[in-house]
Every structure is written in C-alpha cells, then in structure tokens.
PDB file of C-alpha atoms and ligand atoms in Angstrom:
ATOM      1  CA  MET E  10      47.537  83.870 144.090  1.00 69.00           C
ATOM      2  CA  ASN E  11      44.460  82.764 142.169  1.00 87.00           C
ATOM      3  CA  LEU E  12      45.166  82.120 138.524  1.00 94.00           C
ATOM      4  CA  ALA E  13      42.796  82.650 135.621  1.00 95.00           C
ATOM      5  CA  VAL E  14      45.147  80.876 133.218  1.00 97.00           C
ATOM      6  CA  ARG E  15      48.101  78.558 133.742  1.00 97.00           C
ATOM      7  CA  CYS E  16      50.051  77.392 130.695  1.00 98.00           C
ATOM      8  CA  GLN E  17      52.809  74.846 131.173  1.00 97.00           C
ATOM      9  CA  ASN E  18      55.109  73.808 128.387  1.00 98.00           C
ATOM     10  CA  LEU E  19      52.484  74.298 125.669  1.00 98.00           C
ATOM     11  CA  THR E  20      53.398  73.288 122.145  1.00 98.00           C
ATOM     12  CA  LYS E  21      51.480  73.595 118.900  1.00 98.00           C
ATOM     13  CA  THR E  22      52.519  72.906 115.333  1.00 97.00           C
ATOM     14  CA  TYR E  23      50.593  73.320 112.101  1.00 97.00           C
ATOM     15  CA  ASP E  24      50.980  70.909 109.216  1.00 93.00           C
ATOM     16  CA  THR E  25      50.481  72.796 105.973  1.00 90.00           C
ATOM     17  CA  GLY E  26      50.609  69.990 103.457  1.00 89.00           C
ATOM     18  CA  GLY E  27      54.042  68.629 104.303  1.00 88.00           C
ATOM     19  CA  GLN E  28      55.542  71.742 105.863  1.00 93.00           C
ATOM     20  CA  ILE E  29      55.497  71.745 109.650  1.00 94.00           C
ATOM     21  CA  VAL E  30      55.276  75.172 111.278  1.00 96.00           C
ATOM     22  CA  THR E  31      56.003  75.372 115.005  1.00 97.00           C
ATOM     23  CA  ALA E  32      53.784  78.121 116.401  1.00 98.00           C
ATOM     24  CA  LEU E  33      54.153  77.417 120.154  1.00 98.00           C
ATOM     25  CA  ASN E  34      57.422  75.974 121.370  1.00 98.00           C
ATOM     26  CA  GLY E  35      57.115  75.409 125.124  1.00 97.00           C
ATOM     27  CA  ILE E  36      55.001  78.239 126.495  1.00 98.00           C
ATOM     28  CA  ASN E  37      54.917  78.853 130.250  1.00 97.00           C
ATOM     29  CA  LEU E  38      52.599  81.651 131.336  1.00 97.00           C
ATOM     30  CA  ASP E  39      50.467  82.422 134.398  1.00 96.00           C
ATOM     31  CA  ILE E  40      47.702  85.009 134.224  1.00 95.00           C
ATOM     32  CA  PRO E  41      46.372  86.109 137.628  1.00 92.00           C
ATOM     33  CA  MET E  42      42.695  86.791 138.215  1.00 92.00           C
ATOM     34  CA  GLY E  43      41.676  90.439 138.206  1.00 90.00           C
ATOM     35  CA  GLU E  44      44.528  91.505 135.944  1.00 92.00           C
ATOM     36  CA  LEU E  45      44.999  92.729 132.409  1.00 94.00           C
ATOM     37  CA  MET E  46      47.897  91.056 130.621  1.00 96.00           C
ATOM     38  CA  MET E  47      49.122  92.310 127.281  1.00 97.00           C
ATOM     39  CA  LEU E  48      50.877  89.977 124.885  1.00 97.00           C
ATOM     40  CA  VAL E  49      53.300  91.543 122.427  1.00 97.00           C
ATOM     41  CA  GLY E  50      55.717  90.249 119.813  1.00 96.00           C
ATOM     42  CA  PRO E  51      56.512  90.278 116.101  1.00 96.00           C
ATOM     43  CA  SER E  52      54.102  89.115 113.429  1.00 96.00           C
ATOM     44  CA  GLY E  53      54.015  85.325 113.152  1.00 96.00           C
ATOM     45  CA  CYS E  54      55.542  84.676 116.614  1.00 97.00           C
ATOM     46  CA  GLY E  55      52.452  82.725 117.768  1.00 98.00           C
ATOM     47  CA  LYS E  56      50.262  85.250 119.620  1.00 97.00           C
ATOM     48  CA  THR E  57      46.946  84.351 117.961  1.00 97.00           C
ATOM     49  CA  THR E  58      47.751  80.647 118.289  1.00 98.00           C
ATOM     50  CA  LEU E  59      48.473  81.031 122.005  1.00 98.00           C
ATOM     51  CA  ILE E  60      45.286  82.920 122.832  1.00 98.00           C
ATOM     52  CA  SER E  61      43.263  80.461 120.714  1.00 97.00           C
ATOM     53  CA  VAL E  62      44.622  77.585 122.820  1.00 96.00           C
ATOM     54  CA  ILE E  63      43.987  79.542 126.033  1.00 96.00           C
ATOM     55  CA  ALA E  64      40.379  80.167 124.970  1.00 95.00           C
ATOM     56  CA  GLY E  65      39.806  76.516 124.025  1.00 92.00           C
ATOM     57  CA  ILE E  66      39.306  77.315 120.333  1.00 91.00           C
ATOM     58  CA  LEU E  67      42.398  75.305 119.328  1.00 94.00           C
ATOM     59  CA  ASP E  68      43.855  72.205 120.974  1.00 93.00           C
ATOM     60  CA  GLN E  69      47.535  72.205 121.875  1.00 96.00           C
ATOM     61  CA  ASP E  70      49.771  69.297 120.801  1.00 97.00           C
ATOM     62  CA  SER E  71      51.276  68.893 124.272  1.00 97.00           C
ATOM     63  CA  GLY E  72      51.539  70.667 127.603  1.00 97.00           C
ATOM     64  CA  LEU E  73      48.896  71.864 130.008  1.00 96.00           C
ATOM     65  CA  CYS E  74      46.510  74.807 129.822  1.00 96.00           C
ATOM     66  CA  GLU E  75      44.275  75.306 132.857  1.00 96.00           C
ATOM     67  CA  LEU E  76      41.466  77.835 133.000  1.00 96.00           C
ATOM     68  CA  PHE E  77      40.337  78.718 136.510  1.00 94.00           C
ATOM     69  CA  GLY E  78      41.947  75.521 137.738  1.00 94.00           C
ATOM     70  CA  GLU E  79      40.196  73.308 135.176  1.00 94.00           C
ATOM     71  CA  ASN E  80      41.855  71.386 132.376  1.00 93.00           C
ATOM     72  CA  ILE E  81      39.244  71.911 129.681  1.00 89.00           C
ATOM     73  CA  GLN E  82      41.080  69.635 127.250  1.00 87.00           C
ATOM     74  CA  GLN E  83      39.667  66.769 129.295  1.00 90.00           C
ATOM     75  CA  PHE E  84      36.089  67.975 128.751  1.00 92.00           C
ATOM     76  CA  SER E  85      33.798  66.473 126.107  1.00 92.00           C
ATOM     77  CA  SER E  86      33.197  68.807 123.159  1.00 89.00           C
ATOM     78  CA  LYS E  87      29.754  69.643 124.575  1.00 92.00           C
ATOM     79  CA  GLU E  88      31.169  70.450 128.020  1.00 93.00           C
ATOM     80  CA  LYS E  89      33.867  72.547 126.385  1.00 91.00           C
ATOM     81  CA  LEU E  90      31.322  74.576 124.399  1.00 91.00           C
ATOM     82  CA  HIS E  91      29.248  75.106 127.520  1.00 92.00           C
ATOM     83  CA  PHE E  92      32.308  76.184 129.535  1.00 95.00           C
ATOM     84  CA  ARG E  93      33.427  78.581 126.797  1.00 94.00           C
ATOM     85  CA  ALA E  94      29.960  80.087 126.385  1.00 93.00           C
ATOM     86  CA  ARG E  95      29.788  80.866 130.105  1.00 95.00           C
ATOM     87  CA  ASN E  96      33.346  81.855 130.882  1.00 96.00           C
ATOM     88  CA  ILE E  97      35.072  83.292 127.834  1.00 97.00           C
ATOM     89  CA  GLY E  98      34.669  86.328 125.603  1.00 96.00           C
ATOM     90  CA  PHE E  99      36.856  86.418 122.481  1.00 96.00           C
ATOM     91  CA  VAL E 100      37.551  89.310 120.128  1.00 95.00           C
ATOM     92  CA  PHE E 101      38.953  87.887 116.887  1.00 94.00           C
ATOM     93  CA  GLN E 102      41.641  89.688 114.913  1.00 91.00           C
ATOM     94  CA  THR E 103      39.245  89.622 111.947  1.00 93.00           C
ATOM     95  CA  PHE E 104      36.139  90.328 114.102  1.00 95.00           C
ATOM     96  CA  ASN E 105      34.132  87.267 112.841  1.00 96.00           C
ATOM     97  CA  LEU E 106      30.733  88.971 112.990  1.00 97.00           C
ATOM     98  CA  LEU E 107      27.828  87.062 111.447  1.00 98.00           C
ATOM     99  CA  PRO E 108      27.036  88.964 108.222  1.00 98.00           C
ATOM    100  CA  ALA E 109      23.286  88.269 108.171  1.00 98.00           C
ATOM    101  CA  LEU E 110      22.715  89.574 111.705  1.00 98.00           C
ATOM    102  CA  ASN E 111      22.582  93.242 112.657  1.00 98.00           C
ATOM    103  CA  ALA E 112      24.895  94.755 115.292  1.00 98.00           C
ATOM    104  CA  ALA E 113      22.518  94.154 118.217  1.00 98.00           C
ATOM    105  CA  GLU E 114      21.793  90.574 117.142  1.00 98.00           C
ATOM    106  CA  ASN E 115      25.519  89.854 116.860  1.00 98.00           C
ATOM    107  CA  VAL E 116      26.191  91.250 120.333  1.00 98.00           C
ATOM    108  CA  ALA E 117      23.234  89.324 121.815  1.00 98.00           C
ATOM    109  CA  ILE E 118      24.482  85.910 120.636  1.00 97.00           C
ATOM    110  CA  PRO E 119      26.361  84.893 123.837  1.00 97.00           C
ATOM    111  CA  LEU E 120      23.329  85.772 125.990  1.00 97.00           C
ATOM    112  CA  ILE E 121      20.961  83.776 123.776  1.00 97.00           C
ATOM    113  CA  ILE E 122      23.356  80.790 123.797  1.00 95.00           C
ATOM    114  CA  ASN E 123      23.296  80.995 127.588  1.00 95.00           C
ATOM    115  CA  GLY E 124      19.483  80.813 127.591  1.00 96.00           C
ATOM    116  CA  MET E 125      18.318  84.440 127.907  1.00 97.00           C
ATOM    117  CA  ASN E 126      15.142  85.357 126.038  1.00 97.00           C
ATOM    118  CA  ARG E 127      15.786  87.182 122.779  1.00 97.00           C
ATOM    119  CA  HIS E 128      13.955  90.370 123.659  1.00 97.00           C
ATOM    120  CA  LEU E 129      15.909  90.963 126.872  1.00 98.00           C
ATOM    121  CA  ALA E 130      19.177  89.908 125.223  1.00 98.00           C
ATOM    122  CA  LYS E 131      18.650  92.472 122.463  1.00 98.00           C
ATOM    123  CA  ARG E 132      17.875  95.226 124.967  1.00 98.00           C
ATOM    124  CA  LYS E 133      21.098  94.485 126.835  1.00 98.00           C
ATOM    125  CA  ALA E 134      23.001  94.409 123.539  1.00 98.00           C
ATOM    126  CA  ILE E 135      21.707  97.856 122.591  1.00 98.00           C
ATOM    127  CA  ASP E 136      22.752  99.191 126.040  1.00 97.00           C
ATOM    128  CA  LEU E 137      26.281  97.881 125.598  1.00 96.00           C
ATOM    129  CA  LEU E 138      26.488  99.139 122.005  1.00 97.00           C
ATOM    130  CA  THR E 139      25.577 102.561 123.406  1.00 96.00           C
ATOM    131  CA  GLN E 140      28.562 102.310 125.775  1.00 94.00           C
ATOM    132  CA  VAL E 141      30.899 101.735 122.834  1.00 93.00           C
ATOM    133  CA  GLY E 142      29.370 104.670 120.921  1.00 94.00           C
ATOM    134  CA  LEU E 143      27.144 102.675 118.574  1.00 96.00           C
ATOM    135  CA  GLY E 144      23.718 103.070 120.182  1.00 96.00           C
ATOM    136  CA  GLU E 145      22.342 104.684 117.027  1.00 97.00           C
ATOM    137  CA  ARG E 146      23.694 101.963 114.755  1.00 97.00           C
ATOM    138  CA  TRP E 147      22.305  98.798 116.324  1.00 98.00           C
ATOM    139  CA  THR E 148      20.150  97.966 113.297  1.00 98.00           C
ATOM    140  CA  SER E 149      23.145  98.078 110.897  1.00 98.00           C
ATOM    141  CA  LEU E 150      24.555  94.936 109.329  1.00 98.00           C
ATOM    142  CA  PRO E 151      28.328  94.416 109.646  1.00 97.00           C
ATOM    143  CA  SER E 152      28.736  95.259 105.929  1.00 97.00           C
ATOM    144  CA  GLN E 153      27.155  98.664 106.611  1.00 98.00           C
ATOM    145  CA  LEU E 154      29.666  99.493 109.357  1.00 97.00           C
ATOM    146  CA  SER E 155      33.242 100.787 109.143  1.00 95.00           C
ATOM    147  CA  GLY E 156      36.125  98.564 110.283  1.00 94.00           C
ATOM    148  CA  GLY E 157      36.388 100.396 113.603  1.00 94.00           C
ATOM    149  CA  GLN E 158      32.632 100.155 114.164  1.00 95.00           C
ATOM    150  CA  GLN E 159      32.703  96.400 113.442  1.00 96.00           C
ATOM    151  CA  GLN E 160      35.576  96.077 115.892  1.00 95.00           C
ATOM    152  CA  ARG E 161      33.517  97.752 118.618  1.00 95.00           C
ATOM    153  CA  VAL E 162      30.585  95.404 117.898  1.00 97.00           C
ATOM    154  CA  ALA E 163      33.007  92.478 118.285  1.00 96.00           C
ATOM    155  CA  ILE E 164      34.250  93.890 121.607  1.00 96.00           C
ATOM    156  CA  ALA E 165      30.682  94.353 122.874  1.00 96.00           C
ATOM    157  CA  ARG E 166      29.908  90.740 121.902  1.00 97.00           C
ATOM    158  CA  ALA E 167      32.908  89.559 123.953  1.00 96.00           C
ATOM    159  CA  LEU E 168      31.769  91.483 127.056  1.00 95.00           C
ATOM    160  CA  ILE E 169      27.990  91.077 127.024  1.00 96.00           C
ATOM    161  CA  HIS E 170      27.770  87.861 129.058  1.00 96.00           C
ATOM    162  CA  ASN E 171      30.208  89.109 131.714  1.00 94.00           C
ATOM    163  CA  PRO E 172      32.713  86.297 131.085  1.00 96.00           C
ATOM    164  CA  ARG E 173      35.465  85.545 133.598  1.00 95.00           C
ATOM    165  CA  LEU E 174      38.154  85.688 130.902  1.00 96.00           C
ATOM    166  CA  ILE E 175      38.175  88.124 127.984  1.00 96.00           C
ATOM    167  CA  VAL E 176      40.660  87.465 125.219  1.00 97.00           C
ATOM    168  CA  CYS E 177      41.213  90.165 122.582  1.00 96.00           C
ATOM    169  CA  ASP E 178      43.334  89.963 119.448  1.00 96.00           C
ATOM    170  CA  GLU E 179      44.417  93.511 118.526  1.00 94.00           C
ATOM    171  CA  PRO E 180      41.206  95.132 119.835  1.00 94.00           C
ATOM    172  CA  THR E 181      42.225  98.697 118.954  1.00 94.00           C
ATOM    173  CA  SER E 182      43.864  98.072 115.568  1.00 91.00           C
ATOM    174  CA  ALA E 183      41.058  99.761 113.606  1.00 91.00           C
ATOM    175  CA  LEU E 184      40.260 102.492 116.123  1.00 92.00           C
ATOM    176  CA  ASP E 185      41.377 106.121 116.275  1.00 93.00           C
ATOM    177  CA  HIS E 186      43.197 107.223 119.417  1.00 93.00           C
ATOM    178  CA  GLU E 187      40.188 108.534 121.317  1.00 92.00           C
ATOM    179  CA  THR E 188      37.878 105.610 120.474  1.00 92.00           C
ATOM    180  CA  GLY E 189      40.713 103.202 121.328  1.00 93.00           C
ATOM    181  CA  LEU E 190      41.133 104.813 124.745  1.00 93.00           C
ATOM    182  CA  ASN E 191      37.367 104.639 125.391  1.00 90.00           C
ATOM    183  CA  VAL E 192      37.344 100.939 124.530  1.00 90.00           C
ATOM    184  CA  MET E 193      40.370 100.335 126.776  1.00 93.00           C
ATOM    185  CA  HIS E 194      38.700 102.149 129.689  1.00 92.00           C
ATOM    186  CA  LEU E 195      35.678  99.889 129.222  1.00 89.00           C
ATOM    187  CA  LEU E 196      37.853  96.752 129.048  1.00 90.00           C
ATOM    188  CA  LYS E 197      39.914  97.854 132.044  1.00 88.00           C
ATOM    189  CA  SER E 198      36.791  98.521 134.116  1.00 87.00           C
ATOM    190  CA  VAL E 199      35.862  94.896 133.449  1.00 81.00           C
ATOM    191  CA  ALA E 200      39.308  93.651 134.484  1.00 74.00           C
ATOM    192  CA  LEU E 201      39.087  95.553 137.733  1.00 77.00           C
ATOM    193  CA  GLN E 202      36.046  93.540 138.767  1.00 80.00           C
ATOM    194  CA  LYS E 203      36.945  90.759 141.130  1.00 76.00           C
ATOM    195  CA  ASP E 204      37.815  87.499 139.400  1.00 82.00           C
ATOM    196  CA  ARG E 205      37.677  88.933 135.883  1.00 91.00           C
ATOM    197  CA  SER E 206      40.805  88.730 133.705  1.00 94.00           C
ATOM    198  CA  LEU E 207      41.852  90.005 130.306  1.00 96.00           C
ATOM    199  CA  VAL E 208      44.476  88.969 127.802  1.00 97.00           C
ATOM    200  CA  ILE E 209      45.079  91.478 125.034  1.00 97.00           C
ATOM    201  CA  VAL E 210      47.323  90.932 122.041  1.00 97.00           C
ATOM    202  CA  THR E 211      48.489  94.280 120.751  1.00 95.00           C
ATOM    203  CA  HIS E 212      51.078  96.202 118.781  1.00 90.00           C
ATOM    204  CA  ASP E 213      49.503  99.460 119.916  1.00 90.00           C
ATOM    205  CA  ALA E 214      51.969 101.241 122.222  1.00 89.00           C
ATOM    206  CA  ARG E 215      49.299 103.830 122.999  1.00 88.00           C
ATOM    207  CA  ILE E 216      47.432 101.313 125.162  1.00 92.00           C
ATOM    208  CA  PHE E 217      50.354  99.752 127.098  1.00 92.00           C
ATOM    209  CA  GLU E 218      49.534 102.015 130.057  1.00 92.00           C
ATOM    210  CA  PHE E 219      46.411  99.908 130.712  1.00 94.00           C
ATOM    211  CA  ALA E 220      48.392  96.689 131.311  1.00 95.00           C
ATOM    212  CA  ASP E 221      49.152  95.138 134.695  1.00 94.00           C
ATOM    213  CA  GLN E 222      51.700  92.850 133.049  1.00 95.00           C
ATOM    214  CA  VAL E 223      53.233  92.725 129.586  1.00 96.00           C
ATOM    215  CA  ALA E 224      54.345  89.337 128.249  1.00 97.00           C
ATOM    216  CA  GLU E 225      56.750  89.425 125.338  1.00 97.00           C
ATOM    217  CA  MET E 226      56.697  86.604 122.841  1.00 97.00           C
ATOM    218  CA  ASP E 227      59.145  85.612 120.125  1.00 97.00           C
ATOM    219  CA  ASP E 228      59.322  82.578 117.902  1.00 97.00           C
ATOM    220  CA  GLY E 229      56.880  80.440 119.898  1.00 98.00           C
ATOM    221  CA  HIS E 230      58.345  81.337 123.320  1.00 97.00           C
ATOM    222  CA  ILE E 231      57.498  83.769 126.105  1.00 98.00           C
ATOM    223  CA  ILE E 232      60.806  85.573 126.463  1.00 97.00           C
ATOM    224  CA  ASN E 233      59.927  88.090 129.166  1.00 96.00           C
ATOM    225  CA  VAL E 234      57.061  89.042 131.504  1.00 96.00           C
ATOM    226  CA  LYS E 235      57.181  92.554 132.927  1.00 94.00           C
ATOM    227  CA  ASP E 236      55.116  93.868 135.780  1.00 90.00           C
ATOM    228  CA  ALA E 237      53.823  97.123 134.320  1.00 83.00           C
ATOM    229  CA  SER E 238      53.295  98.650 137.779  1.00 68.00           C
ATOM    230  CA  LEU E 239      57.106  98.734 138.160  1.00 58.00           C
ATOM    231  CA  ARG E 240      57.386 101.024 135.167  1.00 53.00           C
ATOM    232  CA  THR E 241      58.969 104.373 135.921  1.00 43.00           C
TER     233      THR E 241
HETATM  234  N1  ATP C 327      46.024  77.647 110.277  1.00 85.55           N
HETATM  235  C1  ATP C 327      47.342  77.682 110.115  1.00 85.55           C
HETATM  236  N2  ATP C 327      47.952  76.814 109.287  1.00 85.55           N
HETATM  237  C2  ATP C 327      49.295  76.832 109.127  1.00 85.55           C
HETATM  238  N3  ATP C 327      50.125  77.689 109.747  1.00 85.55           N
HETATM  239  C3  ATP C 327      49.560  78.587 110.562  1.00 85.55           C
HETATM  240  C4  ATP C 327      48.148  78.640 110.794  1.00 85.55           C
HETATM  241  N4  ATP C 327      47.896  79.632 111.673  1.00 85.55           N
HETATM  242  C5  ATP C 327      49.087  80.185 111.978  1.00 85.55           C
HETATM  243  N5  ATP C 327      50.091  79.558 111.325  1.00 85.55           N
HETATM  244  C6  ATP C 327      51.540  79.859 111.428  1.00 85.55           C
HETATM  245  O1  ATP C 327      51.911  79.782 112.799  1.00 85.55           O
HETATM  246  C7  ATP C 327      52.789  80.841 113.146  1.00 85.55           C
HETATM  247  C8  ATP C 327      52.166  81.657 114.255  1.00 85.55           C
HETATM  248  O2  ATP C 327      51.001  82.300 113.732  1.00 85.55           O
HETATM  249  P1  ATP C 327      50.072  83.271 114.601  1.00 85.55           P
HETATM  250  O3  ATP C 327      48.879  83.588 113.780  1.00 85.55           O
HETATM  251  O4  ATP C 327      49.843  82.639 115.927  1.00 85.55           O
HETATM  252  O5  ATP C 327      51.041  84.557 114.765  1.00 85.55           O
HETATM  253  P2  ATP C 327      50.749  86.003 115.359  1.00 85.55           P
HETATM  254  O6  ATP C 327      51.822  86.272 116.367  1.00 85.55           O
HETATM  255  O7  ATP C 327      49.340  86.105 115.817  1.00 85.55           O
HETATM  256  O8  ATP C 327      51.008  86.959 114.101  1.00 85.55           O
HETATM  257  P3  ATP C 327      50.293  88.382 113.689  1.00 85.55           P
HETATM  258  O9  ATP C 327      50.885  89.433 114.617  1.00 85.55           O
HETATM  259  O10 ATP C 327      50.722  88.582 112.273  1.00 85.55           O
HETATM  260  O11 ATP C 327      48.810  88.241 113.847  1.00 85.55           O
HETATM  261  C9  ATP C 327      53.048  81.615 111.853  1.00 85.55           C
HETATM  262  O12 ATP C 327      54.239  81.152 111.291  1.00 85.55           O
HETATM  263  C10 ATP C 327      51.858  81.265 110.980  1.00 85.55           C
HETATM  264  O13 ATP C 327      52.195  81.301 109.616  1.00 85.55           O
HETATM  265 MG1   MG C 328      47.707  87.223 115.141  1.00 85.55          MG
END
C-alpha cells in the first residue's frame, strides 16, 4: 500500500514559560494515498499540533514523519518550503487569509508561489471560487466576507495548486449544512483522484460519511483507527 503519510512515535511538547505541555505523546499513524482520513477527539488533545507536524509547519521533538516516502525534516528550510508549496494544501482553523488581498488574490497565492503568471493564476482562482459558491465575491476583502465565506476562500486556496496532500482543520465549522456538504463533495472529489490524500480534523458528525477512515485521538495519542467502509 502506498502511503501519503507515515508517522512513527511522534512527540511534541510546548514550553510555555516554565510549564511543559505534552501535545503529542507517541503518535503512530499511516494515511494511505487516495483516501480521506478524519481525525477526531476532544478539544486540546493535539489534533492541530499533529496536522501541523504532518504538513511541515511545526517540527516534532522526536519520532519520524514521512510524506510520500520523504523525511522532510532532513530538508533545508528552502527545500522544505518548496516541497510544501508543491505538495501540500492547508486549511487553518482560523483561516489565515491575508487581509490586504481580495478573495481571488488570496486563492491565487499558491499558484503564484509555484511560478504561474498572475493573470492566469487569478483566472483559475475565480473559477475555483465559483465552485465554492463565491464567484460573485472574488473582489471582496476577507473583512468584507462572513466567517463561512472566508472559510470557503481558505478551502479554495488549499486546493488551487492540486496538492498531493490536503490538510484541513475543521473545514466546515462555519458552514451551514448544505454549504458544508457542497464543500465536502468538492474535497472528496479531490481525494478520489489517484495519489491525492486528505486529512480532515472535525467535530462535525454530519460529514463523517465522507471519511474512508476515522482516527480517534485523546491526550496526545491515537487511540483507535476505524475503517469507515466497515460501518453498518
Ligand atoms: N503554541 C502553543 N503553546 C503552548 N501550548 C500549546 C500551543 N499550541 C497548542 N498548545 C497546547 O497543546 C495541546 C494540544 O493543542 P492543539 O491545538 O493541538 O489541540 P486540538 O486538539 O487542536 O484542540 P481544539 O479542538 O480545541 O482545536 C493543548 O493543551 C494546547 O493548550
Ligand atoms: Mg485545533
């Protein structure tokens, strides 16, 4: 089986001025290519920390995290940035849109970083914004959009460069049921492409049906991985 992600005995602690918080306490997790894995667990159990390590945004303290067979921790910071720009799309829990750029410019960023000319990148961004129901709003700044609209801009930005791994932190938290389902259909259609994989952190039981596997986390550990296709 080809793996998109292999985590072995990952640990991560934070030092908050004297107090040590253990966020990851020996994580073992394999994510196959072409699958959508959901990651669930109580607030503070380490979900955001884990996906940040997987996406190369945070460094683990110990253990191994391989992406598509490569140990990106061994890369130089420039190589790491290049690898992330090509291979990873990330939807942050707090969206992290650039406030001075309009919706289309935000979505176009990954394409421009990867060398596409701005005009073409913007056209592609507007096309994708149309798919998430925001075609009419591409000139709006993030501050002029609702929370759910900003979330859809963030999702479009994570998909635009057709990355091999898409990592989403609560991607439907600000969306109504119907918009959430539309976004999940779009994300799932990406996961069904060969060699594309998704990891989605969620509390939203309405979207569990889209998962191939559900990994349950508690207190810095993966306590259970269920194959969702075995669900009755
Ligand atoms: N930058 C940080 N500095 C110090 N502690 C942190 C930091 N980020 C996270 N933590 C702590 O690490 C633990 C795991 O946090 P994390 O954000 O990964 O949890 P989570 O499962 O994503 O929670 P939520 O569902 O509320 O988003 C928590 O105890 C949190 O307080
Ligand atoms: Mg979180």
